[in-house]
Coordinates of C-alpha atoms in Angstrom, one line a residue:
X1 CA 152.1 182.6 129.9
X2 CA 152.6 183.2 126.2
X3 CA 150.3 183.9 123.8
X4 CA 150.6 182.8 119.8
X5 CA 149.9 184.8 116.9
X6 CA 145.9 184.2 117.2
X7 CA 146.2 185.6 120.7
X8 CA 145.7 182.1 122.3
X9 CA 147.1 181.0 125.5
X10 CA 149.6 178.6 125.7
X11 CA 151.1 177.8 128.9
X12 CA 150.9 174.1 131.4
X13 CA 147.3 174.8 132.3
X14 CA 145.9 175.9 128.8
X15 CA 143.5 173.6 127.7
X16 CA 144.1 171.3 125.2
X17 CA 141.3 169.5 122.8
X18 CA 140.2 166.0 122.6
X19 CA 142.9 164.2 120.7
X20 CA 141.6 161.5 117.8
X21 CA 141.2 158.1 119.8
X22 CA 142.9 155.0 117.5
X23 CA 140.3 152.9 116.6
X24 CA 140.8 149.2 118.3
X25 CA 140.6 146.2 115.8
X26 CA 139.7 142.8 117.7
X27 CA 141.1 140.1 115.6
X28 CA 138.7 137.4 116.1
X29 CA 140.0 134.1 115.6
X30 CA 137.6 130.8 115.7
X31 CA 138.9 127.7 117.8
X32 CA 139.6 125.6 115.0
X33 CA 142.0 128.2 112.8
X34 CA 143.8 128.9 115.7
X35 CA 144.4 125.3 116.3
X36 CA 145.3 125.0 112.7
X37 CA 148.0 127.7 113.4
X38 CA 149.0 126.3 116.6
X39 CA 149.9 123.0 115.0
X40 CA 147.6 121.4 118.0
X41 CA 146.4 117.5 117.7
X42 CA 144.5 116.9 120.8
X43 CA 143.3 113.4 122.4
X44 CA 140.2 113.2 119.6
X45 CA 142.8 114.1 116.6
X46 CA 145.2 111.8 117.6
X47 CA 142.3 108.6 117.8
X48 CA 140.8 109.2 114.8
X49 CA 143.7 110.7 112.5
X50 CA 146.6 109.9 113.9
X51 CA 146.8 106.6 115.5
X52 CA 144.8 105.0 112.4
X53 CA 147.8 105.3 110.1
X54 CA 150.2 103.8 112.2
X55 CA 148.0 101.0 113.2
X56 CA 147.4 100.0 109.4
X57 CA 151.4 100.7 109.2
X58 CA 151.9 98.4 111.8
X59 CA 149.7 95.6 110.6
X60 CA 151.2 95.6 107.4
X61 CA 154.6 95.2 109.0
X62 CA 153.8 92.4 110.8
X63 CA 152.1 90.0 108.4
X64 CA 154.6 91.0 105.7
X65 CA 157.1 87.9 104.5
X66 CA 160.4 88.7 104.8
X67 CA 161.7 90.5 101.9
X68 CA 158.2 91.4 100.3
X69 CA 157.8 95.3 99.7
X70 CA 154.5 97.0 101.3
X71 CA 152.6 99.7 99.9
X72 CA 153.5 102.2 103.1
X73 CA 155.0 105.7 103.3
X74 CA 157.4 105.6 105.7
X75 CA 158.3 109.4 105.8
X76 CA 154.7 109.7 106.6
X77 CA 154.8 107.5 109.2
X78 CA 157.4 109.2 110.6
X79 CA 156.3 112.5 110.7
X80 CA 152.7 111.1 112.7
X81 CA 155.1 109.2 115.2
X82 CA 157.2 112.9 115.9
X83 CA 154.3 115.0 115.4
X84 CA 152.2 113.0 118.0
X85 CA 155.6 113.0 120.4
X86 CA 156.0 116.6 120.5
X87 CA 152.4 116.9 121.4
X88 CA 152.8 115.0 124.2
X89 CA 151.2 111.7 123.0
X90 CA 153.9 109.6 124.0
X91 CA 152.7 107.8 126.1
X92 CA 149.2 107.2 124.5
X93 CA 150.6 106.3 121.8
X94 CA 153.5 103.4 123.4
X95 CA 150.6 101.9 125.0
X96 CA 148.6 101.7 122.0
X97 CA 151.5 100.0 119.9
X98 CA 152.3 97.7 122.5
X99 CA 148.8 96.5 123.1
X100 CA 148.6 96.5 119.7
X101 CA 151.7 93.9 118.9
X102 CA 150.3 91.9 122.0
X103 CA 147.4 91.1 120.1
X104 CA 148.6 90.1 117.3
X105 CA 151.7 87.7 119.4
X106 CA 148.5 86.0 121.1
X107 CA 147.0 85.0 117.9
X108 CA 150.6 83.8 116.6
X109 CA 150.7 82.0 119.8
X110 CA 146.8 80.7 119.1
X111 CA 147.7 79.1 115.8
X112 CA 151.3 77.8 117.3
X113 CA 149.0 75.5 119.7
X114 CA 147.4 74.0 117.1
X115 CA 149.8 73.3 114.5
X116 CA 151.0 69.1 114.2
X117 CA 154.0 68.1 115.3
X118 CA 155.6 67.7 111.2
X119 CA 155.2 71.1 110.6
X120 CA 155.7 72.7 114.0
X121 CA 159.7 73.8 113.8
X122 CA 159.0 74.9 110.3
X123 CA 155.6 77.9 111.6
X124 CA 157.7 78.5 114.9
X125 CA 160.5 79.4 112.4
X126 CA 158.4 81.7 110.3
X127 CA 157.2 83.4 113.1
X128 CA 160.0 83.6 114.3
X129 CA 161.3 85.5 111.5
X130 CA 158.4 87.7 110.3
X131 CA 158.3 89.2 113.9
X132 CA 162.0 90.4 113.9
X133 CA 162.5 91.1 110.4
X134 CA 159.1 93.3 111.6
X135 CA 161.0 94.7 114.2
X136 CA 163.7 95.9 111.6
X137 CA 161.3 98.5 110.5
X138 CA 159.1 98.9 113.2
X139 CA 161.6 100.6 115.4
X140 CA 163.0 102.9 113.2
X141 CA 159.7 104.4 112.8
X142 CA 159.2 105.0 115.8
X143 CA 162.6 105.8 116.8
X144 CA 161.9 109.5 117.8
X145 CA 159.4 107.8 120.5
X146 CA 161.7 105.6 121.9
X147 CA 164.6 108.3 122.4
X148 CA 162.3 110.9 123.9
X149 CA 160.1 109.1 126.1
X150 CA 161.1 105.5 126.4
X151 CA 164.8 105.7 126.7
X152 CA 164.0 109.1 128.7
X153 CA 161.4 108.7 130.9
X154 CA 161.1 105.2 131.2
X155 CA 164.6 103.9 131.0
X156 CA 164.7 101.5 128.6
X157 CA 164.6 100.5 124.9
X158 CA 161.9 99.8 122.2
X159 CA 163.8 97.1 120.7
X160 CA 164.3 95.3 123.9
X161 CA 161.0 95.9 125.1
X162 CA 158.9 94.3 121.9
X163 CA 161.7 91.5 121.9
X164 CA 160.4 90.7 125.5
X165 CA 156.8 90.5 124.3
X166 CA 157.7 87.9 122.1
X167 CA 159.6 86.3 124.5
X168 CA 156.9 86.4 127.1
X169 CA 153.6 85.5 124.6
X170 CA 155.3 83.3 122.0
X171 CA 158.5 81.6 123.1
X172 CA 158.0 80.7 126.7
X173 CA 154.8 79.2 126.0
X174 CA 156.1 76.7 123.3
X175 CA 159.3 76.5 124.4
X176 CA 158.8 73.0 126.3
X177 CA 156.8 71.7 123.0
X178 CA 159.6 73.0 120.9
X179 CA 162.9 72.1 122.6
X180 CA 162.1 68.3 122.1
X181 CA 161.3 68.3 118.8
X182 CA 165.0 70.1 117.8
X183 CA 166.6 67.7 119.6
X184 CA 164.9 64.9 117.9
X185 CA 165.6 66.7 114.5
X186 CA 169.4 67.1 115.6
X187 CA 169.4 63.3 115.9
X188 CA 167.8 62.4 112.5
X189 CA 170.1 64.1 109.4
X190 CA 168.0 66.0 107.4
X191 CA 165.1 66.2 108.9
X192 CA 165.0 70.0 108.8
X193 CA 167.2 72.3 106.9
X194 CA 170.0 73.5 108.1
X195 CA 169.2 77.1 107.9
X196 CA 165.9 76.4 110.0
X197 CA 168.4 75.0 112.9
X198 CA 170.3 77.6 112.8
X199 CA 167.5 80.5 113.0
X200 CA 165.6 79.1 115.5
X201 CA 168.3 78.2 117.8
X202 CA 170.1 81.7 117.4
X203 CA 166.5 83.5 117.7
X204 CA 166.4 81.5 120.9
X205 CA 169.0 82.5 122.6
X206 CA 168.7 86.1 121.8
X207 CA 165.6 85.7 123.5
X208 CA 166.9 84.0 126.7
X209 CA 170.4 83.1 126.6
X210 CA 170.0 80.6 129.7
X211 CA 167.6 78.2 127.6
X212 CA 171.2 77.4 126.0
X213 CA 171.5 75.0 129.1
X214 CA 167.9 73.0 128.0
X215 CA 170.0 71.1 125.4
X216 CA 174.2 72.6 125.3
X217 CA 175.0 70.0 122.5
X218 CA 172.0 71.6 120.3
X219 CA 173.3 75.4 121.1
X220 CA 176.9 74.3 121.2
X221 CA 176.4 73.6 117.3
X222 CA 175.5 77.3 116.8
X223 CA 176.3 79.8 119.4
X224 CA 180.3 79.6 120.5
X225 CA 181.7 78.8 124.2
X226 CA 178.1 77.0 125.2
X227 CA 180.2 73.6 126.1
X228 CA 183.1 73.7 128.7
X229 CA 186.6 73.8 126.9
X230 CA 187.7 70.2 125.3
X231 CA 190.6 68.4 127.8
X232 CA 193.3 66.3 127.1
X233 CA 192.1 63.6 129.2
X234 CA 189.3 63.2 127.2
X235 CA 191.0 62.9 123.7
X236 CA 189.8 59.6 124.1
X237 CA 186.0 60.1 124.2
X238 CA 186.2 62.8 121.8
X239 CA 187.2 59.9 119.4
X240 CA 185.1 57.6 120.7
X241 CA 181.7 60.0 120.1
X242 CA 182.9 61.0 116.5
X243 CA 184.0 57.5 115.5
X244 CA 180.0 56.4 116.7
X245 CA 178.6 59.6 114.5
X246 CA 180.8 58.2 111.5
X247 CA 178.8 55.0 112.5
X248 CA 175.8 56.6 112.6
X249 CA 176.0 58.2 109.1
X250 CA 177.2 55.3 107.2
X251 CA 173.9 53.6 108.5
X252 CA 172.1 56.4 107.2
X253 CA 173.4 55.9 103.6
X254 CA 176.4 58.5 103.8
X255 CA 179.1 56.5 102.1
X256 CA 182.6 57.4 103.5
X257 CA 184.1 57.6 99.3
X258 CA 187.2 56.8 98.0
X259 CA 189.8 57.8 100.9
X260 CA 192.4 57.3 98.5
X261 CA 191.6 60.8 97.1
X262 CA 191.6 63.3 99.3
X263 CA 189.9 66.5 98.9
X264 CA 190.6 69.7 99.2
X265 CA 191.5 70.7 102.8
X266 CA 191.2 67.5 104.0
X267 CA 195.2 67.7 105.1
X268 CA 196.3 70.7 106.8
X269 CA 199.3 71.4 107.6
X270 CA 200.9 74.6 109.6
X271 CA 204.6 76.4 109.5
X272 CA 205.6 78.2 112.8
X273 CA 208.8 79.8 114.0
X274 CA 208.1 78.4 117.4
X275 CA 209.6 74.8 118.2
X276 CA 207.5 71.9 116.5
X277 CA 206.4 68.8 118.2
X278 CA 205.9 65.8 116.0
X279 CA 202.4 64.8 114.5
X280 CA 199.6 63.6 116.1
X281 CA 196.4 62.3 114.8
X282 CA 193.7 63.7 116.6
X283 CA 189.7 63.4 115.7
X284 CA 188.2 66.9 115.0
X285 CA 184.4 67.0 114.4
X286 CA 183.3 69.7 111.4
X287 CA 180.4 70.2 109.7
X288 CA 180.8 70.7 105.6
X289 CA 178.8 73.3 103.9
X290 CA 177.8 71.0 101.7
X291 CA 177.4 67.7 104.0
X292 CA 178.0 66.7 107.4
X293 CA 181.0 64.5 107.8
X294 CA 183.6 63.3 110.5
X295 CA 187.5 63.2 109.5
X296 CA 190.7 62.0 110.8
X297 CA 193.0 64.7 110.4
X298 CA 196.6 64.9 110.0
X299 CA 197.8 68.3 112.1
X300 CA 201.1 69.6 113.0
X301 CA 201.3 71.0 116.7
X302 CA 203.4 73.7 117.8
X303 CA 204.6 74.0 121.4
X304 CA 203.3 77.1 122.9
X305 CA 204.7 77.0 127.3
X306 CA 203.9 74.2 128.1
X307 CA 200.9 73.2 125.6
X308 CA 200.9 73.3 121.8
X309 CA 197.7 74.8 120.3
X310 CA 195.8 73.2 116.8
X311 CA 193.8 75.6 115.7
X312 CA 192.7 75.4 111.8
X313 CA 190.7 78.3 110.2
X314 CA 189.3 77.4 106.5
X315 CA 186.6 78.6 105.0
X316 CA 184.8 75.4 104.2
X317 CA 184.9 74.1 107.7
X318 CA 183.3 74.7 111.2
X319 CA 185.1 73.3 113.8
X320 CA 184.0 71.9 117.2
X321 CA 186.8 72.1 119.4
X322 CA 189.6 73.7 119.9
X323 CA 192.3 70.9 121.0
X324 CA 195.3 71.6 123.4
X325 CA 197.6 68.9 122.8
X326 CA 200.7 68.1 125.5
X327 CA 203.8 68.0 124.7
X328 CA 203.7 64.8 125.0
X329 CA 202.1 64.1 122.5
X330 CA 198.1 62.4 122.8

């Protein structure tokens, strides 16, 4: 044992003083700054703050014409969608968009039922359109959604899935009311535009590619490889139908012209290095951008094996078929 200058023990059992205790400072924190700092939306948050803005997004989306511009913020769309994902509202929140869409599909459907025949194709056509040119932005905004819960734990797409509601509320419903009334517009020139045809047949068979086989000659006019491929042994027919349609058209008021001008295209004729049969005259149905007409062309063949293939590409013309002519000529 030692002893300092004071004449104080030091040594292991001196005794040693009370030592200053550090004073403890609670931090107290209320529930709703620490969810504030925690970033955390719970079930209430996300009903009455969250799920509002994408509802009204969502509405606006779908009643919007095609090109028209809406008054939405689409970053901050996107932020509720991946805000609400990485506090696990996933799922809430698919079921509420796809009820939501449902909704609004049945009252599409609703007004479908009772729209007259004249201007059926025509509101099938619009809706038609609005809903996927809807779907254009509707799934990027909620694209971090569908990558980490759809495509994850569900295994499958958003795109695919709100394409199926449409299929399932809208189309297949009308569908048998709708597939007579193209056929009969097919048959009259004219009767709709064009452009309408073409949507609404293209728009049906990305829905359900095996409603093709309700009318072929309809989808045939659209979508490629619908018909079987033309044969040789029907050459024949092949005239026989366009030569009727030529027919058909004159009776209609489309007048055939002076056929001692020719236009444009009208003759086309092909160089190849491969052995060369001589002409044929085949019939070849096309449709004109500006008309629908039926012409006898004049086409060189080309022997290819045993078959020579006509194949014309212009820019101006859709062909039908795609003739394999015999060596032998037709």
């Amino acid at each position: 044992m030692k002893a300092n200058v004071h004449g104080e023990e030091r040594g292991p059992g001196a005794h040693r003083g009370p030592e200053p205790i550090a004073s403890k400072v609670t931090l107290n924190i209320n529930s709703s700054a620490s969810k504030f700092l925690m970033n955390v939306i719970t079930a209430e948050d996300y009903q009455h703050i969250y799920w509002p803005k994408l509802d009204s997004a969502i509405d606006q989306l779908l009643t919007q014409s095609p090109g028209d511009c809406i008054p939405i913020s689409y970053e901050q769309i996107y932020s509720c969608v991946y805000k609400c994902v990485c506090q696990q509202h996933s799922e809430q929140m698919y079921c509420d968009l796809i009820t939501k869409i449902t909704s609004h599909l049945r009252l599409i459907s609703e007004e479908l039922q009772v729209s007259c025949p004249d201007a059926y194709i025509e509101r099938f056509n619009a809706a038609l359109s609005q809903y996927m040119g809807a779907l254009q932005s509707i799934v990027p905004l909620f694209i971090y959604m569908n990558k980490f819960y759809i495509e994850t734990k569900l295994n499958r797409d958003l795109r695919d899935d709100l394409i199926k509601l449409f299929t399932e509320q809208v189309a297949e419903k009308h569908v048998p009311t709708l597939m007579p009334l193209l056929i009969e517009a097919q048959s009259t020139p004219f009767k709709i535009t064009p452009s309408t045809m073409a949507n609404i047949v293209k728009g049906l068979y990305t829905l359900r590619p095996d409603w093709a086989q309700l009318a072929p000659s309809l989808f045939s006019k659209f979508i490629p490889n619908i018909l079987p491929p033309a044969l040789e042994s029907k050459l024949s027919e092949y005239a026989a139908e366009d030569q009727k349609l030529q027919r058909e058209l004159m009776q209609n008021g489309f007048a055939r012209g002076d056929q001692s001008r020719k236009r444009a295209g009208e003759e086309l004729i092909f160089s190849c290095h491969a052995t060369s049969l001589p002409s044929v005259r085949v019939w070849v149905s096309m449709r004109n951008q500006h008309r629908d007409a039926v012409h006898l062309l004049q086409i060189k063949a080309f022997s290819f094996g045993n078959f020579s293939l006509c194949a014309i590409d212009h820019p101006s013309l859709e062909l039908t078929r795609l003739l394999d002519i015999n060596q032998n000529g037709v």
